PDB file of C-alpha atoms in Angstrom:
ATOM      1  CA  MET A   1      85.394 118.983 140.112  1.00 51.00           C
ATOM      2  CA  HIS A   2      87.879 121.733 138.848  1.00 66.00           C
ATOM      3  CA  ASP A   3      85.504 124.527 138.580  1.00 91.00           C
ATOM      4  CA  ILE A   4      84.819 125.016 142.256  1.00 94.00           C
ATOM      5  CA  ILE A   5      85.724 128.403 143.601  1.00 96.00           C
ATOM      6  CA  ILE A   6      86.404 128.799 147.401  1.00 97.00           C
ATOM      7  CA  ARG A   7      86.287 132.510 148.578  1.00 97.00           C
ATOM      8  CA  ALA A   8      85.445 134.466 151.741  1.00 95.00           C
ATOM      9  CA  ALA A   9      81.724 134.811 152.186  1.00 95.00           C
ATOM     10  CA  VAL A  10      80.004 138.150 151.679  1.00 93.00           C
ATOM     11  CA  ALA A  11      76.498 139.464 152.713  1.00 91.00           C
ATOM     12  CA  ARG A  12      74.920 138.658 149.338  1.00 94.00           C
ATOM     13  CA  ASP A  13      75.803 134.997 149.843  1.00 96.00           C
ATOM     14  CA  VAL A  14      73.452 134.556 152.733  1.00 95.00           C
ATOM     15  CA  PRO A  15      70.511 133.173 150.770  1.00 97.00           C
ATOM     16  CA  GLY A  16      72.688 130.491 149.206  1.00 97.00           C
ATOM     17  CA  ILE A  17      74.396 129.710 152.578  1.00 97.00           C
ATOM     18  CA  SER A  18      70.927 129.341 154.171  1.00 97.00           C
ATOM     19  CA  LYS A  19      69.847 126.981 151.377  1.00 97.00           C
ATOM     20  CA  VAL A  20      72.907 124.845 151.791  1.00 98.00           C
ATOM     21  CA  HIS A  21      72.578 124.763 155.422  1.00 97.00           C
ATOM     22  CA  VAL A  22      68.910 123.706 155.488  1.00 97.00           C
ATOM     23  CA  ASP A  23      69.325 121.156 152.648  1.00 97.00           C
ATOM     24  CA  THR A  24      72.423 119.462 154.153  1.00 96.00           C
ATOM     25  CA  TRP A  25      70.755 119.240 157.490  1.00 95.00           C
ATOM     26  CA  ARG A  26      67.807 117.550 155.851  1.00 96.00           C
ATOM     27  CA  THR A  27      70.020 114.959 154.163  1.00 94.00           C
ATOM     28  CA  THR A  28      72.788 114.415 156.639  1.00 92.00           C
ATOM     29  CA  TYR A  29      70.782 114.333 159.817  1.00 91.00           C
ATOM     30  CA  LYS A  30      67.784 112.403 158.515  1.00 90.00           C
ATOM     31  CA  GLU A  31      68.752 109.341 160.577  1.00 87.00           C
ATOM     32  CA  ILE A  32      69.807 111.364 163.531  1.00 89.00           C
ATOM     33  CA  LEU A  33      67.239 114.052 164.226  1.00 89.00           C
ATOM     34  CA  PRO A  34      63.463 113.653 164.203  1.00 88.00           C
ATOM     35  CA  GLU A  35      61.729 114.311 160.875  1.00 90.00           C
ATOM     36  CA  GLU A  36      59.514 117.168 162.438  1.00 90.00           C
ATOM     37  CA  ILE A  37      62.715 119.138 163.385  1.00 91.00           C
ATOM     38  CA  LEU A  38      64.078 118.838 159.751  1.00 92.00           C
ATOM     39  CA  LYS A  39      60.767 119.699 158.137  1.00 94.00           C
ATOM     40  CA  ALA A  40      60.422 122.800 160.336  1.00 93.00           C
ATOM     41  CA  LEU A  41      63.752 124.207 159.034  1.00 94.00           C
ATOM     42  CA  ASP A  42      63.159 127.461 157.128  1.00 96.00           C
ATOM     43  CA  TYR A  43      65.403 129.155 154.680  1.00 97.00           C
ATOM     44  CA  LYS A  44      64.393 132.666 155.678  1.00 96.00           C
ATOM     45  CA  VAL A  45      64.895 131.922 159.497  1.00 95.00           C
ATOM     46  CA  GLN A  46      68.464 130.682 158.681  1.00 95.00           C
ATOM     47  CA  GLU A  47      69.064 133.768 156.605  1.00 93.00           C
ATOM     48  CA  GLU A  48      68.298 135.983 159.570  1.00 92.00           C
ATOM     49  CA  LYS A  49      70.503 133.850 161.729  1.00 91.00           C
ATOM     50  CA  TRP A  50      73.482 134.006 159.435  1.00 90.00           C
ATOM     51  CA  ASN A  51      73.028 137.764 158.766  1.00 88.00           C
ATOM     52  CA  LYS A  52      73.147 138.438 162.452  1.00 86.00           C
ATOM     53  CA  ARG A  53      75.811 135.870 163.280  1.00 82.00           C
ATOM     54  CA  ILE A  54      78.411 136.545 160.526  1.00 81.00           C
ATOM     55  CA  PHE A  55      77.638 139.852 158.923  1.00 77.00           C
ATOM     56  CA  ASN A  56      76.231 141.900 161.878  1.00 75.00           C
ATOM     57  CA  LYS A  57      79.077 140.514 163.809  1.00 64.00           C
ATOM     58  CA  GLU A  58      77.133 138.784 166.604  1.00 56.00           C
ATOM     59  CA  LYS A  59      80.272 136.687 166.958  1.00 56.00           C
ATOM     60  CA  SER A  60      83.072 139.191 166.056  1.00 64.00           C
ATOM     61  CA  ASP A  61      85.757 136.571 165.618  1.00 78.00           C
ATOM     62  CA  GLU A  62      83.707 134.337 163.343  1.00 85.00           C
ATOM     63  CA  PHE A  63      84.520 134.169 159.636  1.00 92.00           C
ATOM     64  CA  MET A  64      83.212 132.143 156.681  1.00 95.00           C
ATOM     65  CA  TYR A  65      83.965 130.770 153.350  1.00 97.00           C
ATOM     66  CA  VAL A  66      81.780 129.540 150.516  1.00 97.00           C
ATOM     67  CA  ALA A  67      82.260 127.065 147.746  1.00 98.00           C
ATOM     68  CA  LEU A  68      80.747 127.971 144.341  1.00 97.00           C
ATOM     69  CA  HIS A  69      79.987 125.915 141.285  1.00 96.00           C
ATOM     70  CA  SER A  70      78.834 127.926 138.286  1.00 93.00           C
ATOM     71  CA  GLY A  71      78.111 130.824 140.571  1.00 93.00           C
ATOM     72  CA  GLU A  72      75.907 128.764 142.943  1.00 96.00           C
ATOM     73  CA  ILE A  73      76.841 128.069 146.533  1.00 98.00           C
ATOM     74  CA  VAL A  74      77.201 124.332 147.117  1.00 98.00           C
ATOM     75  CA  GLY A  75      79.087 124.398 150.318  1.00 98.00           C
ATOM     76  CA  PHE A  76      80.337 126.562 153.195  1.00 98.00           C
ATOM     77  CA  ALA A  77      82.438 126.502 156.305  1.00 97.00           C
ATOM     78  CA  SER A  78      82.756 128.799 159.327  1.00 95.00           C
ATOM     79  CA  GLY A  79      85.249 129.134 161.994  1.00 94.00           C
ATOM     80  CA  ALA A  80      86.578 131.418 164.690  1.00 91.00           C
ATOM     81  CA  TYR A  81      89.748 132.374 166.512  1.00 84.00           C
ATOM     82  CA  GLY A  82      88.441 131.319 169.972  1.00 70.00           C
ATOM     83  CA  GLU A  83      87.504 134.044 172.399  1.00 63.00           C
ATOM     84  CA  GLY A  84      90.494 134.964 174.489  1.00 63.00           C
ATOM     85  CA  SER A  85      92.422 131.886 173.601  1.00 70.00           C
ATOM     86  CA  ASP A  86      94.747 130.540 171.041  1.00 82.00           C
ATOM     87  CA  ILE A  87      92.530 127.715 170.013  1.00 89.00           C
ATOM     88  CA  GLY A  88      90.697 127.960 166.675  1.00 93.00           C
ATOM     89  CA  ILE A  89      87.226 126.585 166.166  1.00 94.00           C
ATOM     90  CA  ILE A  90      85.521 125.108 163.057  1.00 95.00           C
ATOM     91  CA  PHE A  91      81.820 125.701 163.613  1.00 94.00           C
ATOM     92  CA  THR A  92      80.435 124.288 160.271  1.00 95.00           C
ATOM     93  CA  ILE A  93      81.419 122.555 157.039  1.00 97.00           C
ATOM     94  CA  TYR A  94      78.331 122.002 155.060  1.00 97.00           C
ATOM     95  CA  VAL A  95      78.443 120.647 151.489  1.00 97.00           C
ATOM     96  CA  LEU A  96      75.281 119.686 149.430  1.00 97.00           C
ATOM     97  CA  GLU A  97      74.868 115.977 149.164  1.00 95.00           C
ATOM     98  CA  SER A  98      75.331 115.905 145.384  1.00 95.00           C
ATOM     99  CA  TYR A  99      78.821 117.698 145.746  1.00 96.00           C
ATOM    100  CA  GLN A 100      80.092 115.582 148.561  1.00 93.00           C
ATOM    101  CA  PHE A 101      83.341 113.460 148.072  1.00 92.00           C
ATOM    102  CA  LYS A 102      84.729 115.865 145.574  1.00 93.00           C
ATOM    103  CA  LYS A 103      87.220 117.582 147.793  1.00 95.00           C
ATOM    104  CA  ILE A 104      84.967 120.519 148.402  1.00 97.00           C
ATOM    105  CA  GLY A 105      84.969 119.830 152.184  1.00 96.00           C
ATOM    106  CA  PHE A 106      88.696 119.221 152.238  1.00 96.00           C
ATOM    107  CA  ASN A 107      89.263 122.735 150.459  1.00 97.00           C
ATOM    108  CA  LEU A 108      86.879 124.481 152.897  1.00 98.00           C
ATOM    109  CA  PHE A 109      88.668 122.865 155.805  1.00 97.00           C
ATOM    110  CA  THR A 110      92.032 123.977 154.379  1.00 96.00           C
ATOM    111  CA  SER A 111      90.710 127.494 153.999  1.00 97.00           C
ATOM    112  CA  ILE A 112      89.637 127.659 157.670  1.00 96.00           C
ATOM    113  CA  VAL A 113      93.054 126.153 158.823  1.00 95.00           C
ATOM    114  CA  ASN A 114      94.996 128.661 156.718  1.00 95.00           C
ATOM    115  CA  ARG A 115      93.081 131.549 158.141  1.00 94.00           C
ATOM    116  CA  LEU A 116      93.703 130.270 161.601  1.00 93.00           C
ATOM    117  CA  ILE A 117      97.409 129.747 160.996  1.00 92.00           C
ATOM    118  CA  SER A 118      97.552 133.268 159.493  1.00 91.00           C
ATOM    119  CA  LYS A 119      96.400 134.674 163.044  1.00 88.00           C
ATOM    120  CA  GLY A 120      99.062 132.525 164.846  1.00 89.00           C
ATOM    121  CA  ILE A 121      96.581 129.805 165.961  1.00 91.00           C
ATOM    122  CA  LYS A 122      98.138 126.372 166.333  1.00 90.00           C
ATOM    123  CA  GLU A 123      95.252 124.249 167.920  1.00 93.00           C
ATOM    124  CA  MET A 124      91.850 123.752 166.567  1.00 95.00           C
ATOM    125  CA  THR A 125      88.524 122.025 167.635  1.00 95.00           C
ATOM    126  CA  VAL A 126      85.274 120.944 166.016  1.00 95.00           C
ATOM    127  CA  SER A 127      82.338 119.174 167.449  1.00 95.00           C
ATOM    128  CA  VAL A 128      80.010 116.999 165.475  1.00 95.00           C
ATOM    129  CA  PHE A 129      77.052 114.577 166.211  1.00 94.00           C
ATOM    130  CA  ASP A 130      78.597 111.118 167.015  1.00 94.00           C
ATOM    131  CA  LYS A 131      76.228 109.519 164.342  1.00 93.00           C
ATOM    132  CA  ASN A 132      77.335 112.101 161.717  1.00 91.00           C
ATOM    133  CA  PRO A 133      79.308 110.284 159.135  1.00 88.00           C
ATOM    134  CA  SER A 134      81.437 113.441 158.712  1.00 89.00           C
ATOM    135  CA  LYS A 135      83.213 112.544 161.880  1.00 93.00           C
ATOM    136  CA  PHE A 136      85.375 110.122 159.866  1.00 94.00           C
ATOM    137  CA  PHE A 137      86.410 113.118 157.698  1.00 94.00           C
ATOM    138  CA  TYR A 138      87.745 114.908 160.771  1.00 95.00           C
ATOM    139  CA  GLU A 139      89.559 111.883 161.966  1.00 94.00           C
ATOM    140  CA  LYS A 140      91.106 111.499 158.492  1.00 94.00           C
ATOM    141  CA  MET A 141      92.178 115.217 158.761  1.00 94.00           C
ATOM    142  CA  GLY A 142      94.081 114.345 161.901  1.00 94.00           C
ATOM    143  CA  GLY A 143      91.604 115.171 164.610  1.00 95.00           C
ATOM    144  CA  LYS A 144      91.714 113.334 167.880  1.00 96.00           C
ATOM    145  CA  PRO A 145      88.568 112.782 169.847  1.00 95.00           C
ATOM    146  CA  TYR A 146      88.836 114.416 173.285  1.00 93.00           C
ATOM    147  CA  LYS A 147      85.446 114.945 174.697  1.00 95.00           C
ATOM    148  CA  LYS A 148      81.808 113.643 174.351  1.00 96.00           C
ATOM    149  CA  GLN A 149      78.821 115.371 175.581  1.00 95.00           C
ATOM    150  CA  GLN A 150      74.936 115.381 175.227  1.00 94.00           C
ATOM    151  CA  VAL A 151      73.353 118.234 173.473  1.00 92.00           C
ATOM    152  CA  ILE A 152      69.607 118.851 173.293  1.00 91.00           C
ATOM    153  CA  ILE A 153      67.979 119.722 169.916  1.00 86.00           C
ATOM    154  CA  GLY A 154      64.157 120.000 169.914  1.00 80.00           C
ATOM    155  CA  GLY A 155      64.034 118.158 173.167  1.00 84.00           C
ATOM    156  CA  ASN A 156      66.141 115.287 171.976  1.00 84.00           C
ATOM    157  CA  ASN A 157      69.350 114.231 173.561  1.00 90.00           C
ATOM    158  CA  ILE A 158      72.157 113.756 170.883  1.00 92.00           C
ATOM    159  CA  LEU A 159      75.619 112.595 171.632  1.00 95.00           C
ATOM    160  CA  GLU A 160      78.186 115.017 170.323  1.00 95.00           C
ATOM    161  CA  ILE A 161      81.869 114.350 169.960  1.00 96.00           C
ATOM    162  CA  SER A 162      84.681 116.922 169.960  1.00 95.00           C
ATOM    163  CA  TYR A 163      87.849 116.634 168.094  1.00 96.00           C
ATOM    164  CA  ILE A 164      91.162 118.551 168.666  1.00 95.00           C
ATOM    165  CA  TRP A 165      94.178 119.197 166.572  1.00 95.00           C
ATOM    166  CA  ASP A 166      97.047 119.991 168.934  1.00 90.00           C
ATOM    167  CA  ASP A 167      99.246 121.437 165.946  1.00 86.00           C
ATOM    168  CA  ILE A 168      97.629 122.489 162.757  1.00 84.00           C
ATOM    169  CA  LEU A 169     100.895 123.786 161.283  1.00 70.00           C
TER     170      LEU A 169
END
């Protein structure tokens, strides 16, 4: 797919970001999370969360990129510099199911890494559900598993695995 554009997210992107967020949760996590949690996801609620988190700077060090195809947001990624540390964080990489395996996730990942490197960050982490197939993407990109923990989502215990890159240069 050659006509994908990756750029920094702006406030007007929030409805598209929220749609990708909800839609990817519903497809990616359908075997991981209970159906009632996925059905309860709401585009407007996600818009409010993303507006507050990124554009009203709830997390002042967080940044986001979007992937566009024909002007439509088909993926996004967010990261941060790591509060008071020199470790970068990938919070999200979400790509609509019909656009997966077309290097969009790779390009979003690279955008996050390049931004971290530009700030002098050399290490990076990401956490994903252990049953999420995207964990293999992070392994392919050189992430090494370093921690497993239980997280609770909607009263359900979900195993999460964290990956680290010791040197992203």
